[in-house]
Short mmCIF file of C-alpha atoms and ligand atoms in Angstrom, two decimals:
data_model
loop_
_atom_site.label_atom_id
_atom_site.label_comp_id
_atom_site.label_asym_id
_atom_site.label_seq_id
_atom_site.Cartn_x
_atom_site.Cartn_y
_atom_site.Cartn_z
CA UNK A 1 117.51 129.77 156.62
CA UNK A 2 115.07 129.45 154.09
CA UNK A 3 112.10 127.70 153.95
CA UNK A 4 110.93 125.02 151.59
CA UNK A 5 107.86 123.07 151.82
CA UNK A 6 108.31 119.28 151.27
CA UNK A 7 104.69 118.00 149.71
CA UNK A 8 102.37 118.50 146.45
CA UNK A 9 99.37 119.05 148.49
CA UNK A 10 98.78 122.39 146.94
CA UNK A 11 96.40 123.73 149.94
CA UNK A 12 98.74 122.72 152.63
CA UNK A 13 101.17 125.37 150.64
CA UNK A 14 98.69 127.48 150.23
CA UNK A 15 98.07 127.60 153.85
CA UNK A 16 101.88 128.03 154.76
CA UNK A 17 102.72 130.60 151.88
CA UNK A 18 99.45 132.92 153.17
CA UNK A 19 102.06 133.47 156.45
CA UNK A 20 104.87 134.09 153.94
CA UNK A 21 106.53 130.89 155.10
CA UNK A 22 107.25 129.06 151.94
CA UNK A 23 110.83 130.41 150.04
CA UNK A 24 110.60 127.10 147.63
CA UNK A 25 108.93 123.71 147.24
CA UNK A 26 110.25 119.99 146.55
CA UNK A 27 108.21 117.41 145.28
CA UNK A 28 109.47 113.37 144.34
CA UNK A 29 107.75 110.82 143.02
CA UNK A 30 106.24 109.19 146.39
CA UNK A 31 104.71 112.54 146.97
CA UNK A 32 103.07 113.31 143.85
CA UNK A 33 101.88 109.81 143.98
CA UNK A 34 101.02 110.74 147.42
CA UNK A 35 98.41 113.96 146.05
CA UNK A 36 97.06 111.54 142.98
CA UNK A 37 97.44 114.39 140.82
CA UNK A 38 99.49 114.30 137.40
CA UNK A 39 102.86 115.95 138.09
CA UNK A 40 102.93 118.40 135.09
CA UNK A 41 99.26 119.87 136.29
CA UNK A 42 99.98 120.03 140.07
CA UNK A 43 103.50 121.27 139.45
CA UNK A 44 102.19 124.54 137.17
CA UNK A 45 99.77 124.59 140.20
CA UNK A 46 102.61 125.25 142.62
CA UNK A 47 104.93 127.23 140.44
CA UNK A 48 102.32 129.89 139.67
CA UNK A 49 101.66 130.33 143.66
CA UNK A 50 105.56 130.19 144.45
CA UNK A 51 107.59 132.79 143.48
CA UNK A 52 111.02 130.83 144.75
CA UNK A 53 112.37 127.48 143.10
CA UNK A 54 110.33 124.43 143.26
CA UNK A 55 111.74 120.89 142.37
CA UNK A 56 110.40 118.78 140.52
CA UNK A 57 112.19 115.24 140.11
CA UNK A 58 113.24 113.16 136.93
CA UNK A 59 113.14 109.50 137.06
CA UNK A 60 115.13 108.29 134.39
CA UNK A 61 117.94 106.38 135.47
CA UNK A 62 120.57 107.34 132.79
CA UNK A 63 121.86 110.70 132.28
CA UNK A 64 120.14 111.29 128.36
CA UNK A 65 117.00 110.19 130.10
CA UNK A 66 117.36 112.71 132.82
CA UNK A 67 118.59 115.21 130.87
CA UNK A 68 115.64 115.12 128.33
CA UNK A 69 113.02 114.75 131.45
CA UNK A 70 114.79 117.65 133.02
CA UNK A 71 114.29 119.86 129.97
CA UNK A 72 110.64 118.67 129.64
CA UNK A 73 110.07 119.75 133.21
CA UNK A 74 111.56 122.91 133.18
CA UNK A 75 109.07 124.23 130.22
CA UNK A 76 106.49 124.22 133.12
CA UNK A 77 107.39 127.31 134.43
CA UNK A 78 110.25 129.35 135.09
CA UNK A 79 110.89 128.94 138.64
CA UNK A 80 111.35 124.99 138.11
CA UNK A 81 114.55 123.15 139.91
CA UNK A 82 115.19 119.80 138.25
CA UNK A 83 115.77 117.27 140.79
CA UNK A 84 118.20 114.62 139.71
CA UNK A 85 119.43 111.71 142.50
CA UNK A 86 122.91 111.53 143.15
CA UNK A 87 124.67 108.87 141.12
CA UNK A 88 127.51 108.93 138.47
CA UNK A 89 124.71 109.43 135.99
CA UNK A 90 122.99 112.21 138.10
CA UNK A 91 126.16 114.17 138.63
CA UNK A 92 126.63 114.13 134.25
CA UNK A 93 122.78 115.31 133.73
CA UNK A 94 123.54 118.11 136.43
CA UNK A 95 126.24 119.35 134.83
CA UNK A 96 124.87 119.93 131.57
CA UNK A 97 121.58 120.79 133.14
CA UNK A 98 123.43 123.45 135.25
CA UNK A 99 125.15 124.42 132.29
CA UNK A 100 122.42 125.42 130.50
CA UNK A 101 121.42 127.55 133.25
CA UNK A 102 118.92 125.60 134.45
CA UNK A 103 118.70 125.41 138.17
CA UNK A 104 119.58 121.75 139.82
CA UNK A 105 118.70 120.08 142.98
CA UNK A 106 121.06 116.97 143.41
CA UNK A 107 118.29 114.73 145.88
CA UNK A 108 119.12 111.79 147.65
CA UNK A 109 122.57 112.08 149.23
CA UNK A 110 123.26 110.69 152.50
CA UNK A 111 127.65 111.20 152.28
CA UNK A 112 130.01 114.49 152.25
CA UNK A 113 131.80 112.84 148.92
CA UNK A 114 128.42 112.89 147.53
CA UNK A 115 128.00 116.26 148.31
CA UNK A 116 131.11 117.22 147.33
CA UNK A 117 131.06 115.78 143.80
CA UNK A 118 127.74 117.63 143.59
CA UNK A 119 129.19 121.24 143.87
CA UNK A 120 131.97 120.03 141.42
CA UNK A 121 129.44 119.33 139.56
CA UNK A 122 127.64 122.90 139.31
CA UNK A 123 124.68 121.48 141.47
CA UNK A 124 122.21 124.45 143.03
CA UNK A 125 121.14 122.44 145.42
CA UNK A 126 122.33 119.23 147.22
CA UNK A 127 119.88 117.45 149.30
CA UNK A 128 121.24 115.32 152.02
CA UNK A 129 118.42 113.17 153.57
CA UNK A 130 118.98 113.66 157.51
CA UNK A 131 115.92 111.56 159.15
CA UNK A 132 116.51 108.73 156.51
CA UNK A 133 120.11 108.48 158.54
CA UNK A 134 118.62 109.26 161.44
CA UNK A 135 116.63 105.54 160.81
CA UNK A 136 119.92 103.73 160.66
CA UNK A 137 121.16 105.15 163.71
CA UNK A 138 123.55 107.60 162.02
CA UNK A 139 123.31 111.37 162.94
CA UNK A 140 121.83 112.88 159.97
CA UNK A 141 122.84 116.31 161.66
CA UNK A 142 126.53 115.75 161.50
CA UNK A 143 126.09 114.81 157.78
CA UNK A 144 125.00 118.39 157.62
CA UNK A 145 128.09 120.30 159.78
CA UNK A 146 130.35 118.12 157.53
CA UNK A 147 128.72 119.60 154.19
CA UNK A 148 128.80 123.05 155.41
CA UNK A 149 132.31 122.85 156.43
CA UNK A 150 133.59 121.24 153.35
CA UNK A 151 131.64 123.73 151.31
CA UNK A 152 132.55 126.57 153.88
CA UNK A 153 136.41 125.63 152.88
CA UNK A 154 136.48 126.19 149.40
CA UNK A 155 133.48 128.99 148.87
CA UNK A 156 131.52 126.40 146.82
CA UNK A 157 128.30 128.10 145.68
CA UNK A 158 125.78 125.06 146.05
CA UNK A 159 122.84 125.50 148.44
CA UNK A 160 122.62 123.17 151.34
CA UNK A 161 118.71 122.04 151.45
CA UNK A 162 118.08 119.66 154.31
CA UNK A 163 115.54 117.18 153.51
CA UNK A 164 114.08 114.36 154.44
CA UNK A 165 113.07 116.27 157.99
CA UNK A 166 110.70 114.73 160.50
CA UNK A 167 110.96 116.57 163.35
CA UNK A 168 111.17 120.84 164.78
CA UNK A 169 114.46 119.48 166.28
CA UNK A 170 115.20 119.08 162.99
CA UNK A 171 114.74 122.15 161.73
CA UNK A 172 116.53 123.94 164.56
CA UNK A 173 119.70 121.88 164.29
CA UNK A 174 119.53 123.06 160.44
CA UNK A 175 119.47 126.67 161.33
CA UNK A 176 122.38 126.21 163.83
CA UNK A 177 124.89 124.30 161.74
CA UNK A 178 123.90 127.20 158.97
CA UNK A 179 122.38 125.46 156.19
CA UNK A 180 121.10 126.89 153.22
CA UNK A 181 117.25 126.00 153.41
CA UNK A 182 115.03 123.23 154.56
CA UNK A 183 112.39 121.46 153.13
CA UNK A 184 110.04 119.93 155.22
CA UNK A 185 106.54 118.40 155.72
CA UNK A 186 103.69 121.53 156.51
CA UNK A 187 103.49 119.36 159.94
CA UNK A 188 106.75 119.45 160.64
CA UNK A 189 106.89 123.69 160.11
CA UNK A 190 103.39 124.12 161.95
CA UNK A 191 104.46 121.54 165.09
CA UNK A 192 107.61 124.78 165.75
CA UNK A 193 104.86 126.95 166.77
CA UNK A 194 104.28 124.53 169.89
CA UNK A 195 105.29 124.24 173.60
CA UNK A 196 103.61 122.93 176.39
CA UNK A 197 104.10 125.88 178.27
CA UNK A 198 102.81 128.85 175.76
CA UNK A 199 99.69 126.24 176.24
CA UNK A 200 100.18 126.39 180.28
CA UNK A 201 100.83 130.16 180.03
CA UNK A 202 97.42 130.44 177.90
CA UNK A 203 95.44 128.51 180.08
CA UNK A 204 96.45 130.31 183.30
CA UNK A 205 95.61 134.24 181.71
CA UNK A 206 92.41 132.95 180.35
CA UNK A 207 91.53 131.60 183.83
CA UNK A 208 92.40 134.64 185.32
CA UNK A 209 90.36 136.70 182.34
CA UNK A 210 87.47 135.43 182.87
CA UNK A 211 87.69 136.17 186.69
CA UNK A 212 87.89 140.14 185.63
CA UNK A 213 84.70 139.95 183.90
CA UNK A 214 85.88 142.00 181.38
CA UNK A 215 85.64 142.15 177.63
CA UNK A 216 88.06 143.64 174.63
CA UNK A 217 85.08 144.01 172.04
O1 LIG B 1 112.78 115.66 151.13
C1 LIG B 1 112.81 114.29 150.96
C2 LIG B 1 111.69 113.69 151.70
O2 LIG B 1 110.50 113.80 150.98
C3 LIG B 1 111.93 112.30 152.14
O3 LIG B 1 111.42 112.28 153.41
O4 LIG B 1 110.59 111.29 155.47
O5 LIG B 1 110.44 110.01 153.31
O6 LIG B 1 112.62 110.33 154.42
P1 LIG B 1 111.26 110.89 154.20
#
């Protein structure tokens, strides 16, 4: 499963991309407004440390509008995925975005017919938003194993990038259902590195370290 980092904080990236963590990075609007920085500055930022795709999202809410924001974002680098949310008008901007052989990440689905009508429509990405379902007590998970089966059945291409992920649990259901990538917070990927009892385990052979007396260097 590849990884994709969900923020615009460029350090935090940096500091996950040094461990060769980071495959991609998404961006929306909250979290650009979220680093204060303009989006065409801090995306060129990202794109020239990230070699995978990185999305950056339009906000128009009619397809011409999306389409012409799409193409304005894209001149910012070449690794650029335009994000476009999934309504009637998103699904017509992806396909002629996709078309042109620009690279398309359909954001805020929360259905399998929305993610279906995304790989009809050439989408490279769909981006179901588990936690947000998760909030209305609705398994985001099993939003997931439906999209991966339904894709699974006909060989569509589209990438399944789970998003909207709060939690390491999150992240390991991904991997087990088998989707594509996930984006999430650099909290979220740091917090997998933790259990109580590699901090137990720790504790215990230091104690018993310093009993030796010994030293490595
Ligand atoms: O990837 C989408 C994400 O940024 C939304 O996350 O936690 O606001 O639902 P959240």
């Amino acid at each position: 499963m590849k990884f994709f980092v969900d923020t615009a904080d460029v350090a935090a990236i940096a500091e996950l991309n040094a461990l060769g963590m980071v495959d991609g990075v998404t961006t929306n609007p909250s979290l650009i407004m979220k680093s204060g920085r303009d989006i065409k500055e801090v995306t060129k930022e990202i794109c020239e440390m990230i070699y995978g795709p990185v999305s950056a999202e339009t906000v128009a809410l009619d397809a011409d509008g999306m389409i012409a924001e799409g193409r304005e974002l894209a001149k910012i680098a070449d690794n650029i995925t335009i994000k476009v949310p999934l309504t009637w008008d998103g699904l017509k901007a992806c396909k002629v975005l996709t078309d042109e052989g620009r690279m398309v990440n359909v954001t805020l689905c929360f259905s399998a017919n929305q993610a279906l009508l995304a790989a009809k429509a050439g989408a490279t990405f769909i981006s179901p938003f588990v936690g947000r379902l998760d909030d209305l007590n609705i398994d985001g998970m099993d939003l997931i194993a439906e999209i991966r089966q339904i894709y699974d059945n006909y060989g569509f291409g589209t990438e399944i990038l789970v998003a909207s992920i709060r939690s390491a649990n999150h992240m390991k259901e991904a991997a087990l259902i088998g989707a594509d990538v996930a984006t999430a917070p650099p909290a979220v990927i740091k917090s997998m590195a933790n259990h109580v009892m590699t901090d137990k385990g720790l504790d215990a052979f230091l104690k018993d370290w310093a009993k030796t007396g010994q030293k490595i260097l």
